[in-house]
Amino acid sequence: MIRSIAGILCLCFASSCIFAQTAPQLGHSPLPEVVKAMTTEEKVKLIVGMGMRIEDLPPGMLPPADPGDDQVPEKVPGAAGRTHAIPRLGIPSIVLSDGPAGVRINPIRNGDSAHPYYATAFPVGTLLASSWDTALVRRVGQAFGKEALDYGIDVLLSPAINLQRNPLGGRNFEYYSEDPVVAGNIAAALINGVQANHVGTSLKHFAANNQEFNRMQLNTHVSERALRELYLRGFEIAIKQSQPWTVMSSYNLVNDTYTSESRPLLTDILRDEWGFKGFVMTDWFGGQHPVAQMNAGNDMLMPGTHAQTEALLAGVQSGVITPAQLDENVTRILNIILLSPAFKHYNYSDKPDLKAHAAVSRAAAAEGMVLLKNKDNVLPLAQSRRIALFGNTSYDLIAGGTGSGDVNKAYVVSLLEGMQAANFPVDAALSNTYQVYIAAQKNHRSKPAMAFLAPPPIAEMPLEETLLQAKAASNDIALVTIGRLAGEGGDRKVDDDYTLTAAELQNLHNISNTFHAKGKKVIVIMNIGGVMDVSSWRDDADAILLAWQPGQEGGHAIADVVTGKVNPSGKLTATFPVHYEDVPSARTFPGQLLHPDDSTAGNPLMGKPAEVSYEEGIYVGYRYYKTFNIKAAYEFGYGLSYTNFSYGKVTLSGSHFDGTPMTATLTVTNSGKVPGKEVVELYLAAPAKMADKPAQELKAFAKTKLLAPGASQTLTFTLSIKDLASFNTAQSSWIADAGNYEVRIGASSEDVRQTATFTLDKEMLAEKVHTALAPQLPLHELHP
Ligand code: BGC
């Protein structure tokens, strides 16, 4: 009897094994067999993601997910989303987490604050890009990817490389530059660093998502040329140099079509032209029509809604999605799952080396800060200088922006802590007054509608004349911090944000007068995420350090630069204009509502239908200022050092361009007194035959290693035919005009040190591409 029960059990066990083994298993069976074995419901489950939880959201804000999804236990609480597992076929769930400045997960699980899950806040994207140092950014990527791996993440929703078209873009801090060559190369470095850990990235937001205003329903009217030369170009460079595992389509429409529903964008350009091999996911709740998204090549819908599941099942049934299309979407996702840590059963520790990553964060922060002004070499400061520390963010440093680009970090080193750790005597009474004031203001300030959004700033404390007199008498230096915070869900505004508030202006002016009257110097630290006004106040400062939003180690990193422990080597990746009105998109930013009189209360998360026209065309950033002779306050590519560099003659590999890449070589020497690194920029001025062209465009850049005084480094840059070419819309081609080209190599877009010329004897076709993404409205584009 016993034997026969055992026999039955054994049989059942065996038969279930046999049954399990008959279903193909991911990684063991050929992929087409796994896909073939999937039911339509399973395929749709894989496509429609899951797992986003926002605690403080009022009910009804977000469309409901598939029933039962909220019962599936979270693997990594606070991650942005994940995929459905299909255990029958050996398909695990993969976890996706924000965001550009660090792993974004909940720090506390089940109320247990004794065992937190903090993540490293690295400096924001703009700061990383301002280092112009691809090796450094790769190192940041390596640390960031390792942290993701250690926390059980499969794909990081990073980097974000939309162009900084206008200083007011609410997410500019996450982005890299107004220039696509900088953005694309820096992104490739980050992606290669992260993916070296066998963790994926998601290059976002594809494409032309350059503002937050009604972002989910914003129709961007933009010319094919501006798209090709600017808004797509950074993505193209990054895809070709780094093959991110995934790409995230953007919220907006481009020329009347949602990017997530655009086959020309996601298939013709991204895959056919650029060779992208991974899968495309939507931005969270992005786009409208799941069927159109699948057919366009947007393989995954994040974070997944029940309505999408139903629409896809109906689409398959009615045949508007073909089985072949569905299989293609599913195959692309599975190909990435096969690479994932989850598939490999990676035994993650939940104990990343936060100390090591903090060191990476600190080093990167110091490398990306930009010294804008240094009159009479007031910086670096001798350590005995007595410091009066003014400004709220000296005490409450802004490590990064808000929204999905935020990080739940264990701490932020304030400037006060940084200066104290560097052994500067800091005026304790003044610091105390500020700290008491800030704490009181925080108690009273109103909360943002959602924790996700930026809280209102704390007004600067009025500084009485007597206080200033006393502080100027008892200290040697005034260090004044100006802070700005922005983030997802809103753009910035001109008054009191792009410009200084009246209180900030007044304080700075009074500090400057009082300290200068006593022969003492004033240093301004800009703790900001995006371009802002400098012209109305920069004369009040002897030195200005643009510290950006430098991550959790910010206070130490600023002190490193201020003391000269690190010689600043960052340069601007966006122009600081003299006036906001000088910005070429000032007139059209952020666009307008399509139905301004419709006051129906919409869901604030989903926004309302709106549009924007990119009338400045290709004349964005320095391309505009340089071509139209508009003087900038600080130009693109600008940044000072504590040393000087001399540039030797540039040698080209030929005087005629014959279609094969040309090289430009020169030697840079540290001609000053302290070790330093130099960012060297190569611009090209091309002949304008078939169409108007910017006066010059950045084509390549490099950063020297740390050069001791007197030491040199020889740098070589390469120019390909595509670097010479502009986009010709009528011919859907990149074409290089015949004529003389000038190579300009310099320390900024204005500070050109060496030039050389070559000739292209005959017009040359660089690349023929698809005709795609044409504007549906007449655009009145700017031309010189
Ligand atoms: C943002 C993305 C982010 C996603 C997931 C969206 O609101 O636009 O950048 O990756 O949320 O958090």
PDB file of N, CA, C and O and ligand atoms in Angstrom, residues 52 80 98 157 171 174 204-205 215 248 251 283-284 404 452 488, ligand 1:
ATOM      1  N   MET A  52       3.723  49.983 -10.645  1.00  0.00           N
ATOM      2  CA  MET A  52       4.032  51.319 -10.148  1.00  0.00           C
ATOM      3  C   MET A  52       3.124  51.653  -8.975  1.00  0.00           C
ATOM      4  O   MET A  52       1.913  51.525  -9.091  1.00  0.00           O
ATOM      5  N   ALA A  80      10.190  51.941 -10.300  1.00  0.00           N
ATOM      6  CA  ALA A  80       9.169  52.575 -11.136  1.00  0.00           C
ATOM      7  C   ALA A  80       8.214  51.572 -11.776  1.00  0.00           C
ATOM      8  O   ALA A  80       7.087  51.909 -12.133  1.00  0.00           O
ATOM      9  N   ASP A  98      14.061  54.288 -11.854  1.00  0.00           N
ATOM     10  CA  ASP A  98      14.678  55.573 -12.153  1.00  0.00           C
ATOM     11  C   ASP A  98      15.991  55.602 -11.421  1.00  0.00           C
ATOM     12  O   ASP A  98      16.207  54.780 -10.500  1.00  0.00           O
ATOM     13  N   LEU A 157      16.268  53.528 -15.669  1.00  0.00           N
ATOM     14  CA  LEU A 157      15.593  54.444 -16.594  1.00  0.00           C
ATOM     15  C   LEU A 157      16.440  55.708 -16.730  1.00  0.00           C
ATOM     16  O   LEU A 157      16.113  56.776 -16.239  1.00  0.00           O
ATOM     17  N   ARG A 171      13.012  70.044 -16.509  1.00  0.00           N
ATOM     18  CA  ARG A 171      13.880  68.881 -16.275  1.00  0.00           C
ATOM     19  C   ARG A 171      15.265  69.071 -16.875  1.00  0.00           C
ATOM     20  O   ARG A 171      15.995  68.093 -17.047  1.00  0.00           O
ATOM     21  N   GLU A 174      18.244  67.204 -15.495  1.00  0.00           N
ATOM     22  CA  GLU A 174      18.470  65.796 -15.824  1.00  0.00           C
ATOM     23  C   GLU A 174      19.187  65.659 -17.156  1.00  0.00           C
ATOM     24  O   GLU A 174      19.813  64.640 -17.437  1.00  0.00           O
ATOM     25  N   LYS A 204      16.304  58.049 -22.721  1.00  0.00           N
ATOM     26  CA  LYS A 204      15.000  58.693 -22.753  1.00  0.00           C
ATOM     27  C   LYS A 204      15.164  60.190 -22.952  1.00  0.00           C
ATOM     28  O   LYS A 204      16.257  60.711 -22.788  1.00  0.00           O
ATOM     29  N   HIS A 205      14.150  60.939 -23.287  1.00  0.00           N
ATOM     30  CA  HIS A 205      12.819  60.537 -23.692  1.00  0.00           C
ATOM     31  C   HIS A 205      12.761  60.802 -25.178  1.00  0.00           C
ATOM     32  O   HIS A 205      12.864  61.970 -25.580  1.00  0.00           O
ATOM     33  N   ARG A 215       2.870  68.057 -20.811  1.00  0.00           N
ATOM     34  CA  ARG A 215       3.786  67.206 -21.574  1.00  0.00           C
ATOM     35  C   ARG A 215       3.136  65.974 -22.187  1.00  0.00           C
ATOM     36  O   ARG A 215       3.608  65.456 -23.187  1.00  0.00           O
ATOM     37  N   MET A 248      13.261  54.754 -24.149  1.00  0.00           N
ATOM     38  CA  MET A 248      11.933  55.156 -23.684  1.00  0.00           C
ATOM     39  C   MET A 248      11.400  56.240 -24.623  1.00  0.00           C
ATOM     40  O   MET A 248      12.045  57.274 -24.810  1.00  0.00           O
ATOM     41  N   TYR A 251       6.550  61.511 -24.022  1.00  0.00           N
ATOM     42  CA  TYR A 251       5.116  61.753 -23.838  1.00  0.00           C
ATOM     43  C   TYR A 251       4.485  62.483 -25.021  1.00  0.00           C
ATOM     44  O   TYR A 251       3.323  62.287 -25.348  1.00  0.00           O
ATOM     45  N   ASP A 283       7.011  56.088 -22.036  1.00  0.00           N
ATOM     46  CA  ASP A 283       7.118  56.772 -20.749  1.00  0.00           C
ATOM     47  C   ASP A 283       5.820  56.445 -20.000  1.00  0.00           C
ATOM     48  O   ASP A 283       4.824  56.029 -20.602  1.00  0.00           O
ATOM     49  N   TRP A 284       5.841  56.664 -18.704  1.00  0.00           N
ATOM     50  CA  TRP A 284       4.761  56.164 -17.840  1.00  0.00           C
ATOM     51  C   TRP A 284       3.384  56.752 -18.232  1.00  0.00           C
ATOM     52  O   TRP A 284       3.163  57.943 -18.141  1.00  0.00           O
ATOM     53  N   SER A 404      11.036  62.100 -10.876  1.00  0.00           N
ATOM     54  CA  SER A 404      11.670  60.783 -11.039  1.00  0.00           C
ATOM     55  C   SER A 404      13.183  60.881 -11.080  1.00  0.00           C
ATOM     56  O   SER A 404      13.884  59.881 -10.949  1.00  0.00           O
ATOM     57  N   PHE A 452       6.037  64.228  -4.964  1.00  0.00           N
ATOM     58  CA  PHE A 452       6.806  64.159  -6.182  1.00  0.00           C
ATOM     59  C   PHE A 452       7.267  65.540  -6.689  1.00  0.00           C
ATOM     60  O   PHE A 452       8.290  65.659  -7.347  1.00  0.00           O
ATOM     61  N   GLU A 488      10.324  67.437 -12.536  1.00  0.00           N
ATOM     62  CA  GLU A 488       9.271  66.897 -13.363  1.00  0.00           C
ATOM     63  C   GLU A 488       7.907  67.486 -13.029  1.00  0.00           C
ATOM     64  O   GLU A 488       7.597  67.702 -11.869  1.00  0.00           O
TER      65      GLU A 488
HETATM   66  C1  BGC B   1       9.155  60.227 -16.321  1.00  0.00           C
HETATM   67  C2  BGC B   1      10.250  59.249 -16.712  1.00  0.00           C
HETATM   68  C3  BGC B   1      10.404  58.203 -15.635  1.00  0.00           C
HETATM   69  C4  BGC B   1       9.083  57.515 -15.420  1.00  0.00           C
HETATM   70  C5  BGC B   1       9.117  56.443 -14.369  1.00  0.00           C
HETATM   71  C6  BGC B   1       7.873  59.521 -15.930  1.00  0.00           C
HETATM   72  O1  BGC B   1       6.965  60.392 -15.354  1.00  0.00           O
HETATM   73  O2  BGC B   1       8.907  61.122 -17.381  1.00  0.00           O
HETATM   74  O3  BGC B   1      11.450  59.938 -16.919  1.00  0.00           O
HETATM   75  O4  BGC B   1      11.396  57.308 -15.983  1.00  0.00           O
HETATM   76  O5  BGC B   1       8.116  58.478 -15.028  1.00  0.00           O
HETATM   77  O6  BGC B   1       9.244  56.982 -13.121  1.00  0.00           O
END
